[in-house]
Every structure is written in C-alpha cells, then in structure tokens.
Amino acid sequence: MRAGKTWLLALLLFAATLCGMCGADAVQRQCGTISLRYRDPLPQQTVETLLAGQQGWTFWKQEQTEFAAGTVHTRAEALLYAGMASDVYNAVCRYGAMPGIGDTAGCAISAALSQTLFGSEDTVGLTLTAGGTVFTVRGVFGSQTPLALLPRTDAGFTAAELPAEEQARQNPDSWLRVRLQQSGMPEPDRALFLFELSWLCRFASWLPLLLAGILLLRRALRQLRRLPPLTADLLVFGVALLAVLTLPWFFSVWPQWLIPSRWSDFSWWKQTADSLAEHLRAWLSTDVSERDLWLRQRLLGQMGLAILQGILWEALRCRSACADGRRHPEP
C-alpha cells in the first residue's frame, strides 16, 4: 500500500514536470523579443524607414475593431501590426499559418472569433471585413478570446518588438541602448525584456531535477563516510575536478551581465538587483494587452506548477526518509 502511494506521488510529479516543460516551451515562443512600449504614437516616418531597412523591427498596437463576415457583425480586439506577425503574437495555428512578412491582405484570427463570424474554426481562405478593409484568413490559432492580427502600415503604433539576439541576452540594457541609437528610435516609456520571463519559467519547470540533484549529493556525501579514506578522497577529488571542468561551460551559457567581475564587488550586486527590479516594475506597470495577459496567466500557471512540484517532491522525500529509517534504525 505504501509503495502504491509512493508510485502515485512519483507519477503526479512526473506529470506536473511535463506540464511545466510544455508551458515553458509555450512561453518561450512568445518571448523571443524585447518589447518597447510608448505612451504616444511613434513617428510614421521612423516606422517606415525601419521597415524599409529590414532591420527586424515590428510595430503594433491594440484597439477595438468592427468585424463583419456576411450578415454577422461583432466588435473584438485587434492587434494591428507592421512587420512579422509572429513577433507580436506567436501562437500555434490550428489551421493554416500566421501571415508572412509583406502579406498585407492576410490576417490571423482566434478560434473564438472564427466561431463568432463563421460558425466554424476551419475558415482558412475565407474573407472578412475589419475596420472597412477586406482581409483573407491565413490562419486560425487556439484562443477563447475573440482576437485578430491585422496588417497595417499607418496605425499610429505605440509598441515595437525587436528580436533578442544573443548579444541582447548577454547584456540587455547596453544592447538596447546601442540599437536605439543606431535606429533613431525614441527612448521607450517601458522596455520589457520578455526572454527573462522565459528563463524564469524554464527554471521553474526544471526545479524537481534541481531538488533531486541536491538530495543525491547529500546521500553521496553520507555514503562517503562508509568508504575507506583513500577511496573517499579520490571520489571527492574526481567530483571537484569535474566541477572545475564544467565551470567554463556554465559561465559561457550564463548571461554575462549576471556574472560579477569580482564576487566581493557589492556595488555590482546592487546595480544588478536594481536593474532586475526595474525590469520587473516595467512588466507589472505596463498597460495589459491580450498578449501580455496571456503571458501573465502562463507565468502564474508556471509558478503554481512549481509550488505543486515542490510539495510533491517534499512528500516523496519524506516517504523515502521514513523508509530508510525503518530499514536502518539507529541503535
């Protein structure tokens, strides 16, 4: 009976971990850019210059729009964009695909809006009218919120997406300042470094493996006491050597801006903490768009799964400790 409960806890932990990893993958698809938000619309000339230069910029805004298909009329939120639709809302389409760059006649709509307008989700190739302009449906993505992605070139954009290159992930604030100077873009009111959310979700999904590694290390250290001194010393030396050899790889993967030049440099720790706090404040204080709402819901879900994983892991650890105590009672 006890073994059955242990296996049930292990299966639940495995299922929660798989859900966490899938959720982290979904968040990562939406977090490949640095999102710049502005209170006032961007100058149209700046937008046209950057789009013509093919520098990877995508511009967008969200607004309520009137939709019509045949005799059906409804109002829904629309993400008006110029550039790459996937940089604005990188959803997996159930039917078709997101409009490609330069496709000004195609749009993507949510499953909820597709059902409202056409009574079906498989509506690729059908036409609808949005804001007086006719669009052809290129893709239908899964969402219970009526939403559409519509290409526009002069929407008075209040947000911009810039793909986060590897240099951006290594030093985001400095990299963004350089790109703004090169492009002539104004300073944003808020800059959202979305890939940091992806890191957080990924860490939460791998939390059980981290806890397992800590537990295995504790058990290994206990077992060393039972080995001959020479064998124990050799094993400790091997583990230490392996740790030293893996450190260069770890620091090459870890973002450079999170690696101090000197561990005793307290000013660096304060600056880094202030920078992370500013990133968090920007994320929490920005006006919520449909994509931001989706990300916040996903982030809350990932944190909830992480808490569940921690509870399940602690239950398994306690059962394992009790079983060890029964097998090896203290004299």
mmCIF file of C-alpha atoms in Angstrom:
data_model
loop_
_atom_site.group_PDB
_atom_site.id
_atom_site.type_symbol
_atom_site.label_atom_id
_atom_site.label_comp_id
_atom_site.label_asym_id
_atom_site.label_seq_id
_atom_site.Cartn_x
_atom_site.Cartn_y
_atom_site.Cartn_z
ATOM 1 C CA MET A 1 0.000 0.000 0.000
ATOM 2 C CA ARG A 2 2.812 2.394 0.918
ATOM 3 C CA ALA A 3 4.645 1.524 -2.313
ATOM 4 C CA GLY A 4 1.499 2.291 -4.311
ATOM 5 C CA LYS A 5 1.199 5.745 -2.747
ATOM 6 C CA THR A 6 4.857 6.414 -3.460
ATOM 7 C CA TRP A 7 4.422 5.471 -7.122
ATOM 8 C CA LEU A 8 1.303 7.654 -7.329
ATOM 9 C CA LEU A 9 3.234 10.644 -5.949
ATOM 10 C CA ALA A 10 6.067 9.964 -8.404
ATOM 11 C CA LEU A 11 3.632 9.794 -11.362
ATOM 12 C CA LEU A 12 1.946 13.029 -10.287
ATOM 13 C CA LEU A 13 5.340 14.724 -10.006
ATOM 14 C CA PHE A 14 6.325 13.421 -13.446
ATOM 15 C CA ALA A 15 3.057 14.709 -14.976
ATOM 16 C CA ALA A 16 3.452 18.124 -13.311
ATOM 17 C CA THR A 17 7.037 18.346 -14.569
ATOM 18 C CA LEU A 18 5.973 17.517 -18.138
ATOM 19 C CA CYS A 19 3.222 20.172 -17.967
ATOM 20 C CA GLY A 20 5.762 22.679 -16.678
ATOM 21 C CA MET A 21 8.185 21.955 -19.519
ATOM 22 C CA CYS A 22 5.413 22.258 -22.127
ATOM 23 C CA GLY A 23 4.296 25.524 -20.561
ATOM 24 C CA ALA A 24 7.880 26.829 -20.605
ATOM 25 C CA ASP A 25 8.106 25.975 -24.329
ATOM 26 C CA ALA A 26 4.881 27.910 -24.995
ATOM 27 C CA VAL A 27 6.173 30.937 -23.083
ATOM 28 C CA GLN A 28 9.497 30.776 -24.932
ATOM 29 C CA ARG A 29 7.679 31.026 -28.278
ATOM 30 C CA GLN A 30 6.122 34.312 -27.138
ATOM 31 C CA CYS A 31 9.290 35.666 -25.512
ATOM 32 C CA GLY A 32 11.789 35.959 -28.331
ATOM 33 C CA THR A 33 11.762 39.771 -28.458
ATOM 34 C CA ILE A 34 12.367 42.891 -26.430
ATOM 35 C CA SER A 35 9.057 44.759 -26.275
ATOM 36 C CA LEU A 36 9.148 48.571 -26.240
ATOM 37 C CA ARG A 37 6.048 50.462 -25.116
ATOM 38 C CA TYR A 38 5.246 54.145 -25.760
ATOM 39 C CA ARG A 39 2.519 56.443 -24.446
ATOM 40 C CA ASP A 40 2.427 58.483 -27.662
ATOM 41 C CA PRO A 41 2.274 57.059 -31.198
ATOM 42 C CA LEU A 42 5.631 56.600 -32.928
ATOM 43 C CA PRO A 43 6.525 58.949 -35.813
ATOM 44 C CA GLN A 44 5.283 57.405 -39.045
ATOM 45 C CA GLN A 45 8.475 58.338 -40.894
ATOM 46 C CA THR A 46 10.608 56.452 -38.351
ATOM 47 C CA VAL A 47 8.380 53.404 -38.693
ATOM 48 C CA GLU A 48 8.554 53.424 -42.496
ATOM 49 C CA THR A 49 12.339 53.907 -42.502
ATOM 50 C CA LEU A 50 12.957 50.964 -40.157
ATOM 51 C CA LEU A 51 10.541 48.692 -42.012
ATOM 52 C CA ALA A 52 12.184 49.537 -45.328
ATOM 53 C CA GLY A 53 15.638 48.856 -43.857
ATOM 54 C CA GLN A 54 14.693 45.255 -42.947
ATOM 55 C CA GLN A 55 16.330 45.560 -39.519
ATOM 56 C CA GLY A 56 13.962 43.149 -37.790
ATOM 57 C CA TRP A 57 11.651 45.730 -36.216
ATOM 58 C CA THR A 58 7.931 45.003 -35.854
ATOM 59 C CA PHE A 59 5.408 47.660 -34.788
ATOM 60 C CA TRP A 60 1.931 47.164 -33.361
ATOM 61 C CA LYS A 61 -0.925 48.500 -31.284
ATOM 62 C CA GLN A 62 -4.124 47.035 -29.877
ATOM 63 C CA GLU A 63 -7.546 48.538 -30.430
ATOM 64 C CA GLN A 64 -11.208 47.598 -30.628
ATOM 65 C CA THR A 65 -12.263 46.944 -34.234
ATOM 66 C CA GLU A 66 -15.542 46.272 -36.015
ATOM 67 C CA PHE A 67 -15.595 42.890 -37.816
ATOM 68 C CA ALA A 68 -18.065 41.634 -40.392
ATOM 69 C CA ALA A 69 -18.487 38.385 -42.328
ATOM 70 C CA GLY A 70 -21.649 38.131 -44.391
ATOM 71 C CA THR A 71 -24.517 39.243 -42.179
ATOM 72 C CA VAL A 72 -22.596 38.765 -38.911
ATOM 73 C CA HIS A 73 -21.142 41.831 -37.201
ATOM 74 C CA THR A 74 -19.155 41.953 -33.973
ATOM 75 C CA ARG A 75 -16.561 44.022 -32.143
ATOM 76 C CA ALA A 76 -13.327 42.447 -30.930
ATOM 77 C CA GLU A 77 -9.763 43.303 -30.023
ATOM 78 C CA ALA A 78 -7.301 43.544 -32.912
ATOM 79 C CA LEU A 79 -3.522 43.664 -32.877
ATOM 80 C CA LEU A 80 -2.634 45.983 -35.754
ATOM 81 C CA TYR A 81 0.932 45.309 -36.847
ATOM 82 C CA ALA A 82 3.560 46.100 -39.433
ATOM 83 C CA GLY A 83 6.378 43.578 -39.779
ATOM 84 C CA MET A 84 6.325 39.984 -38.507
ATOM 85 C CA ALA A 85 3.005 38.773 -37.092
ATOM 86 C CA SER A 86 4.787 36.071 -35.059
ATOM 87 C CA ASP A 87 6.810 38.759 -33.221
ATOM 88 C CA VAL A 88 3.558 40.262 -31.973
ATOM 89 C CA TYR A 89 1.653 37.060 -31.149
ATOM 90 C CA ASN A 90 3.455 33.804 -31.859
ATOM 91 C CA ALA A 91 0.563 31.389 -31.396
ATOM 92 C CA VAL A 92 0.397 27.878 -32.834
ATOM 93 C CA CYS A 93 -2.250 27.823 -35.558
ATOM 94 C CA ARG A 94 -4.813 25.042 -35.563
ATOM 95 C CA TYR A 95 -5.496 25.753 -39.237
ATOM 96 C CA GLY A 96 -3.241 27.496 -41.721
ATOM 97 C CA ALA A 97 -0.376 29.705 -40.572
ATOM 98 C CA MET A 98 0.399 33.235 -39.480
ATOM 99 C CA PRO A 99 0.581 35.788 -42.330
ATOM 100 C CA GLY A 100 4.081 36.173 -43.721
ATOM 101 C CA ILE A 101 6.045 39.392 -43.757
ATOM 102 C CA GLY A 102 4.793 41.711 -46.503
ATOM 103 C CA ASP A 103 1.389 39.981 -46.647
ATOM 104 C CA THR A 104 -0.916 42.992 -46.328
ATOM 105 C CA ALA A 105 -4.080 41.159 -47.438
ATOM 106 C CA GLY A 106 -3.976 38.256 -44.988
ATOM 107 C CA CYS A 107 -4.855 38.047 -41.310
ATOM 108 C CA ALA A 108 -4.915 35.558 -38.461
ATOM 109 C CA ILE A 109 -7.862 35.194 -36.088
ATOM 110 C CA SER A 110 -8.552 33.283 -32.901
ATOM 111 C CA ALA A 111 -10.765 30.217 -32.782
ATOM 112 C CA ALA A 112 -13.325 32.192 -30.740
ATOM 113 C CA LEU A 113 -13.579 34.970 -33.337
ATOM 114 C CA SER A 114 -13.727 32.413 -36.140
ATOM 115 C CA GLN A 115 -16.679 30.687 -34.455
ATOM 116 C CA THR A 116 -18.448 34.020 -33.950
ATOM 117 C CA LEU A 117 -18.032 35.201 -37.551
ATOM 118 C CA PHE A 118 -18.267 31.937 -39.490
ATOM 119 C CA GLY A 119 -19.601 29.307 -37.074
ATOM 120 C CA SER A 120 -16.513 27.156 -37.627
ATOM 121 C CA GLU A 121 -12.792 27.101 -36.835
ATOM 122 C CA ASP A 122 -11.672 25.800 -40.240
ATOM 123 C CA THR A 123 -12.021 29.134 -42.057
ATOM 124 C CA VAL A 124 -8.679 29.497 -43.841
ATOM 125 C CA GLY A 125 -9.219 31.190 -47.206
ATOM 126 C CA LEU A 126 -12.461 32.930 -46.236
ATOM 127 C CA THR A 127 -12.704 36.715 -46.196
ATOM 128 C CA LEU A 128 -13.809 39.139 -43.513
ATOM 129 C CA THR A 129 -14.049 42.902 -43.197
ATOM 130 C CA ALA A 130 -12.232 44.665 -40.381
ATOM 131 C CA GLY A 131 -12.347 48.426 -39.995
ATOM 132 C CA GLY A 132 -13.639 48.777 -43.554
ATOM 133 C CA THR A 133 -10.805 46.711 -45.094
ATOM 134 C CA VAL A 134 -11.217 43.212 -46.548
ATOM 135 C CA PHE A 135 -8.787 40.526 -45.326
ATOM 136 C CA THR A 136 -8.332 36.856 -46.154
ATOM 137 C CA VAL A 137 -7.942 34.469 -43.230
ATOM 138 C CA ARG A 138 -4.475 32.857 -43.392
ATOM 139 C CA GLY A 139 -4.511 31.142 -40.018
ATOM 140 C CA VAL A 140 -6.727 30.300 -37.031
ATOM 141 C CA PHE A 141 -4.989 29.958 -33.650
ATOM 142 C CA GLY A 142 -6.341 28.432 -30.462
ATOM 143 C CA SER A 143 -7.770 31.037 -28.097
ATOM 144 C CA GLN A 144 -11.077 31.523 -26.312
ATOM 145 C CA THR A 145 -10.674 35.308 -26.612
ATOM 146 C CA PRO A 146 -12.003 36.998 -29.791
ATOM 147 C CA LEU A 147 -8.796 38.385 -31.271
ATOM 148 C CA ALA A 148 -7.320 39.137 -34.693
ATOM 149 C CA LEU A 149 -3.913 40.070 -36.090
ATOM 150 C CA LEU A 150 -4.353 42.591 -38.879
ATOM 151 C CA PRO A 151 -1.550 44.042 -41.044
ATOM 152 C CA ARG A 152 -1.487 47.843 -41.168
ATOM 153 C CA THR A 153 1.163 50.377 -42.113
ATOM 154 C CA ASP A 154 -0.223 53.569 -40.551
ATOM 155 C CA ALA A 155 -1.972 52.594 -37.334
ATOM 156 C CA GLY A 156 -0.256 55.072 -35.010
ATOM 157 C CA PHE A 157 1.811 52.319 -33.412
ATOM 158 C CA THR A 158 2.521 52.508 -29.683
ATOM 159 C CA ALA A 159 4.646 49.363 -29.323
ATOM 160 C CA ALA A 160 7.665 47.867 -31.064
ATOM 161 C CA GLU A 161 9.210 44.403 -30.985
ATOM 162 C CA LEU A 162 12.906 43.827 -31.518
ATOM 163 C CA PRO A 163 14.160 40.213 -31.812
ATOM 164 C CA ALA A 164 16.511 39.460 -28.924
ATOM 165 C CA GLU A 165 19.836 38.396 -30.423
ATOM 166 C CA GLU A 166 22.435 36.533 -28.392
ATOM 167 C CA GLN A 167 24.216 39.803 -27.547
ATOM 168 C CA ALA A 168 20.933 41.113 -26.112
ATOM 169 C CA ARG A 169 20.612 38.146 -23.795
ATOM 170 C CA GLN A 170 24.187 38.646 -22.589
ATOM 171 C CA ASN A 171 23.801 42.356 -21.794
ATOM 172 C CA PRO A 172 20.217 43.519 -22.497
ATOM 173 C CA ASP A 173 20.287 47.131 -21.276
ATOM 174 C CA SER A 174 23.518 48.050 -23.092
ATOM 175 C CA TRP A 175 22.489 46.232 -26.260
ATOM 176 C CA LEU A 176 19.120 48.005 -26.338
ATOM 177 C CA ARG A 177 20.729 51.440 -25.925
ATOM 178 C CA VAL A 178 23.022 50.748 -28.875
ATOM 179 C CA ARG A 179 20.145 49.577 -31.098
ATOM 180 C CA LEU A 180 18.034 52.621 -30.226
ATOM 181 C CA GLN A 181 20.907 54.943 -31.125
ATOM 182 C CA GLN A 182 21.559 53.119 -34.407
ATOM 183 C CA SER A 183 17.912 53.127 -35.455
ATOM 184 C CA GLY A 184 16.955 56.617 -34.310
ATOM 185 C CA MET A 185 14.072 55.248 -32.243
ATOM 186 C CA PRO A 186 12.986 57.341 -29.242
ATOM 187 C CA GLU A 187 13.544 56.097 -25.710
ATOM 188 C CA PRO A 188 10.635 53.866 -24.703
ATOM 189 C CA ASP A 189 8.488 54.599 -21.686
ATOM 190 C CA ARG A 190 8.888 50.936 -20.751
ATOM 191 C CA ALA A 191 11.126 48.167 -22.057
ATOM 192 C CA LEU A 192 10.024 44.582 -21.422
ATOM 193 C CA PHE A 193 12.807 42.001 -21.644
ATOM 194 C CA LEU A 194 10.487 39.092 -22.279
ATOM 195 C CA PHE A 195 13.205 36.431 -22.509
ATOM 196 C CA GLU A 196 13.769 36.884 -18.768
ATOM 197 C CA LEU A 197 10.249 35.507 -18.238
ATOM 198 C CA SER A 198 11.234 32.552 -20.395
ATOM 199 C CA TRP A 199 14.256 31.904 -18.154
ATOM 200 C CA LEU A 200 12.050 32.044 -15.060
ATOM 201 C CA CYS A 201 9.537 29.568 -16.472
ATOM 202 C CA ARG A 202 12.306 27.240 -17.610
ATOM 203 C CA PHE A 203 13.884 27.298 -14.155
ATOM 204 C CA ALA A 204 10.518 26.527 -12.543
ATOM 205 C CA SER A 205 9.966 23.554 -14.869
ATOM 206 C CA TRP A 206 13.407 22.090 -14.057
ATOM 207 C CA LEU A 207 13.030 22.639 -10.302
ATOM 208 C CA PRO A 208 12.352 18.949 -9.465
ATOM 209 C CA LEU A 209 15.603 17.890 -11.168
ATOM 210 C CA LEU A 210 17.480 20.531 -9.187
ATOM 211 C CA LEU A 211 15.976 19.244 -5.952
ATOM 212 C CA ALA A 212 16.798 15.665 -6.970
ATOM 213 C CA GLY A 213 20.411 16.645 -7.606
ATOM 214 C CA ILE A 214 20.689 18.240 -4.156
ATOM 215 C CA LEU A 215 19.219 15.141 -2.499
ATOM 216 C CA LEU A 216 21.529 12.795 -4.400
ATOM 217 C CA LEU A 217 24.506 14.921 -3.407
ATOM 218 C CA ARG A 218 23.521 14.709 0.255
ATOM 219 C CA ARG A 219 23.176 10.948 0.067
ATOM 220 C CA ALA A 220 26.501 10.613 -1.726
ATOM 221 C CA LEU A 221 28.251 12.621 0.991
ATOM 222 C CA ARG A 222 26.756 10.342 3.635
ATOM 223 C CA GLN A 223 27.938 7.255 1.771
ATOM 224 C CA LEU A 224 31.488 8.602 1.658
ATOM 225 C CA ARG A 225 31.790 8.105 5.420
ATOM 226 C CA ARG A 226 31.488 4.339 4.942
ATOM 227 C CA LEU A 227 34.256 4.136 2.335
ATOM 228 C CA PRO A 228 37.992 3.760 3.022
ATOM 229 C CA PRO A 229 39.696 7.171 3.409
ATOM 230 C CA LEU A 230 41.760 6.818 0.197
ATOM 231 C CA THR A 231 38.712 5.866 -1.900
ATOM 232 C CA ALA A 232 36.671 8.725 -0.420
ATOM 233 C CA ASP A 233 39.464 11.227 -1.130
ATOM 234 C CA LEU A 234 39.737 10.028 -4.740
ATOM 235 C CA LEU A 235 35.991 10.363 -5.263
ATOM 236 C CA VAL A 236 35.931 13.880 -3.782
ATOM 237 C CA PHE A 237 38.879 14.863 -5.980
ATOM 238 C CA GLY A 238 37.099 13.477 -9.073
ATOM 239 C CA VAL A 239 33.902 15.374 -8.303
ATOM 240 C CA ALA A 240 35.833 18.600 -7.653
ATOM 241 C CA LEU A 241 37.789 18.160 -10.910
ATOM 242 C CA LEU A 242 34.543 17.597 -12.840
ATOM 243 C CA ALA A 243 33.052 20.754 -11.296
ATOM 244 C CA VAL A 244 36.109 22.786 -12.293
ATOM 245 C CA LEU A 245 35.969 21.450 -15.872
ATOM 246 C CA THR A 246 32.277 22.308 -16.237
ATOM 247 C CA LEU A 247 32.592 25.847 -14.861
ATOM 248 C CA PRO A 248 33.785 27.363 -18.199
ATOM 249 C CA TRP A 249 30.787 25.835 -19.982
ATOM 250 C CA PHE A 250 28.428 27.126 -17.276
ATOM 251 C CA PHE A 251 29.771 30.674 -17.476
ATOM 252 C CA SER A 252 29.617 30.617 -21.295
ATOM 253 C CA VAL A 253 25.882 29.779 -21.132
ATOM 254 C CA TRP A 254 25.046 32.056 -18.198
ATOM 255 C CA PRO A 255 24.347 35.703 -19.228
ATOM 256 C CA GLN A 256 27.444 37.870 -18.858
ATOM 257 C CA TRP A 257 25.572 40.689 -17.149
ATOM 258 C CA LEU A 258 24.732 38.281 -14.296
ATOM 259 C CA ILE A 259 28.398 37.334 -13.737
ATOM 260 C CA PRO A 260 30.279 39.721 -11.395
ATOM 261 C CA SER A 261 33.807 40.781 -12.276
ATOM 262 C CA ARG A 262 34.592 40.391 -8.566
ATOM 263 C CA TRP A 263 32.340 38.468 -6.184
ATOM 264 C CA SER A 264 33.197 40.975 -3.432
ATOM 265 C CA ASP A 265 32.083 43.951 -5.556
ATOM 266 C CA PHE A 266 28.992 44.997 -3.570
ATOM 267 C CA SER A 267 28.227 47.869 -5.947
ATOM 268 C CA TRP A 268 27.807 45.338 -8.776
ATOM 269 C CA TRP A 269 25.303 43.320 -6.743
ATOM 270 C CA LYS A 270 23.301 46.472 -6.002
ATOM 271 C CA GLN A 271 23.306 47.620 -9.639
ATOM 272 C CA THR A 272 22.235 44.177 -10.850
ATOM 273 C CA ALA A 273 19.463 43.961 -8.249
ATOM 274 C CA ASP A 274 18.251 47.458 -9.209
ATOM 275 C CA SER A 275 18.258 46.505 -12.908
ATOM 276 C CA LEU A 276 16.234 43.325 -12.291
ATOM 277 C CA ALA A 277 13.814 45.257 -10.071
ATOM 278 C CA GLU A 278 13.369 47.869 -12.821
ATOM 279 C CA HIS A 279 12.657 45.134 -15.373
ATOM 280 C CA LEU A 280 10.038 43.664 -13.032
ATOM 281 C CA ARG A 281 8.413 47.055 -12.373
ATOM 282 C CA ALA A 282 8.195 47.723 -16.117
ATOM 283 C CA TRP A 283 6.472 44.384 -16.644
ATOM 284 C CA LEU A 284 3.978 44.902 -13.798
ATOM 285 C CA SER A 285 3.137 48.545 -14.569
ATOM 286 C CA THR A 286 2.653 48.344 -18.336
ATOM 287 C CA ASP A 287 -0.795 48.540 -19.909
ATOM 288 C CA VAL A 288 -2.062 44.997 -20.402
ATOM 289 C CA SER A 289 -2.592 43.864 -23.991
ATOM 290 C CA GLU A 290 -4.030 40.492 -24.971
ATOM 291 C CA ARG A 291 -0.547 39.054 -25.394
ATOM 292 C CA ASP A 292 0.597 40.452 -22.038
ATOM 293 C CA LEU A 293 -2.480 38.971 -20.372
ATOM 294 C CA TRP A 294 -1.728 35.577 -21.906
ATOM 295 C CA LEU A 295 1.879 35.737 -20.662
ATOM 296 C CA ARG A 296 0.820 36.739 -17.144
ATOM 297 C CA GLN A 297 -1.643 33.859 -16.982
ATOM 298 C CA ARG A 298 1.038 31.457 -18.190
ATOM 299 C CA LEU A 299 3.537 32.810 -15.678
ATOM 300 C CA LEU A 300 1.067 32.363 -12.809
ATOM 301 C CA GLY A 301 0.374 28.842 -14.044
ATOM 302 C CA GLN A 302 4.086 28.035 -14.125
ATOM 303 C CA MET A 303 4.559 29.325 -10.578
ATOM 304 C CA GLY A 304 1.581 27.271 -9.416
ATOM 305 C CA LEU A 305 3.053 24.167 -11.033
ATOM 306 C CA ALA A 306 6.412 24.891 -9.390
ATOM 307 C CA ILE A 307 4.727 25.038 -5.969
ATOM 308 C CA LEU A 308 2.897 21.771 -6.694
ATOM 309 C CA GLN A 309 6.154 20.143 -7.791
ATOM 310 C CA GLY A 310 7.841 21.280 -4.599
ATOM 311 C CA ILE A 311 5.020 19.836 -2.445
ATOM 312 C CA LEU A 312 5.070 16.507 -4.303
ATOM 313 C CA TRP A 313 8.848 16.318 -4.103
ATOM 314 C CA GLU A 314 8.842 17.017 -0.363
ATOM 315 C CA ALA A 315 6.214 14.302 0.132
ATOM 316 C CA LEU A 316 8.371 11.827 -1.800
ATOM 317 C CA ARG A 317 11.465 12.870 0.158
ATOM 318 C CA CYS A 318 9.698 12.386 3.490
ATOM 319 C CA ARG A 319 8.421 8.949 2.476
ATOM 320 C CA SER A 320 11.910 7.971 1.339
ATOM 321 C CA ALA A 321 13.446 9.208 4.598
ATOM 322 C CA CYS A 322 10.867 7.266 6.634
ATOM 323 C CA ALA A 323 11.563 4.113 4.602
ATOM 324 C CA ASP A 324 15.314 4.495 5.162
ATOM 325 C CA GLY A 325 14.696 4.941 8.878
ATOM 326 C CA ARG A 326 12.723 1.719 9.056
ATOM 327 C CA ARG A 327 15.375 -0.207 7.095
ATOM 328 C CA HIS A 328 18.306 1.220 9.073
ATOM 329 C CA PRO A 329 17.076 2.005 12.602
ATOM 330 C CA GLU A 330 19.516 3.824 14.804
ATOM 331 C CA PRO A 331 20.982 1.698 17.616
#
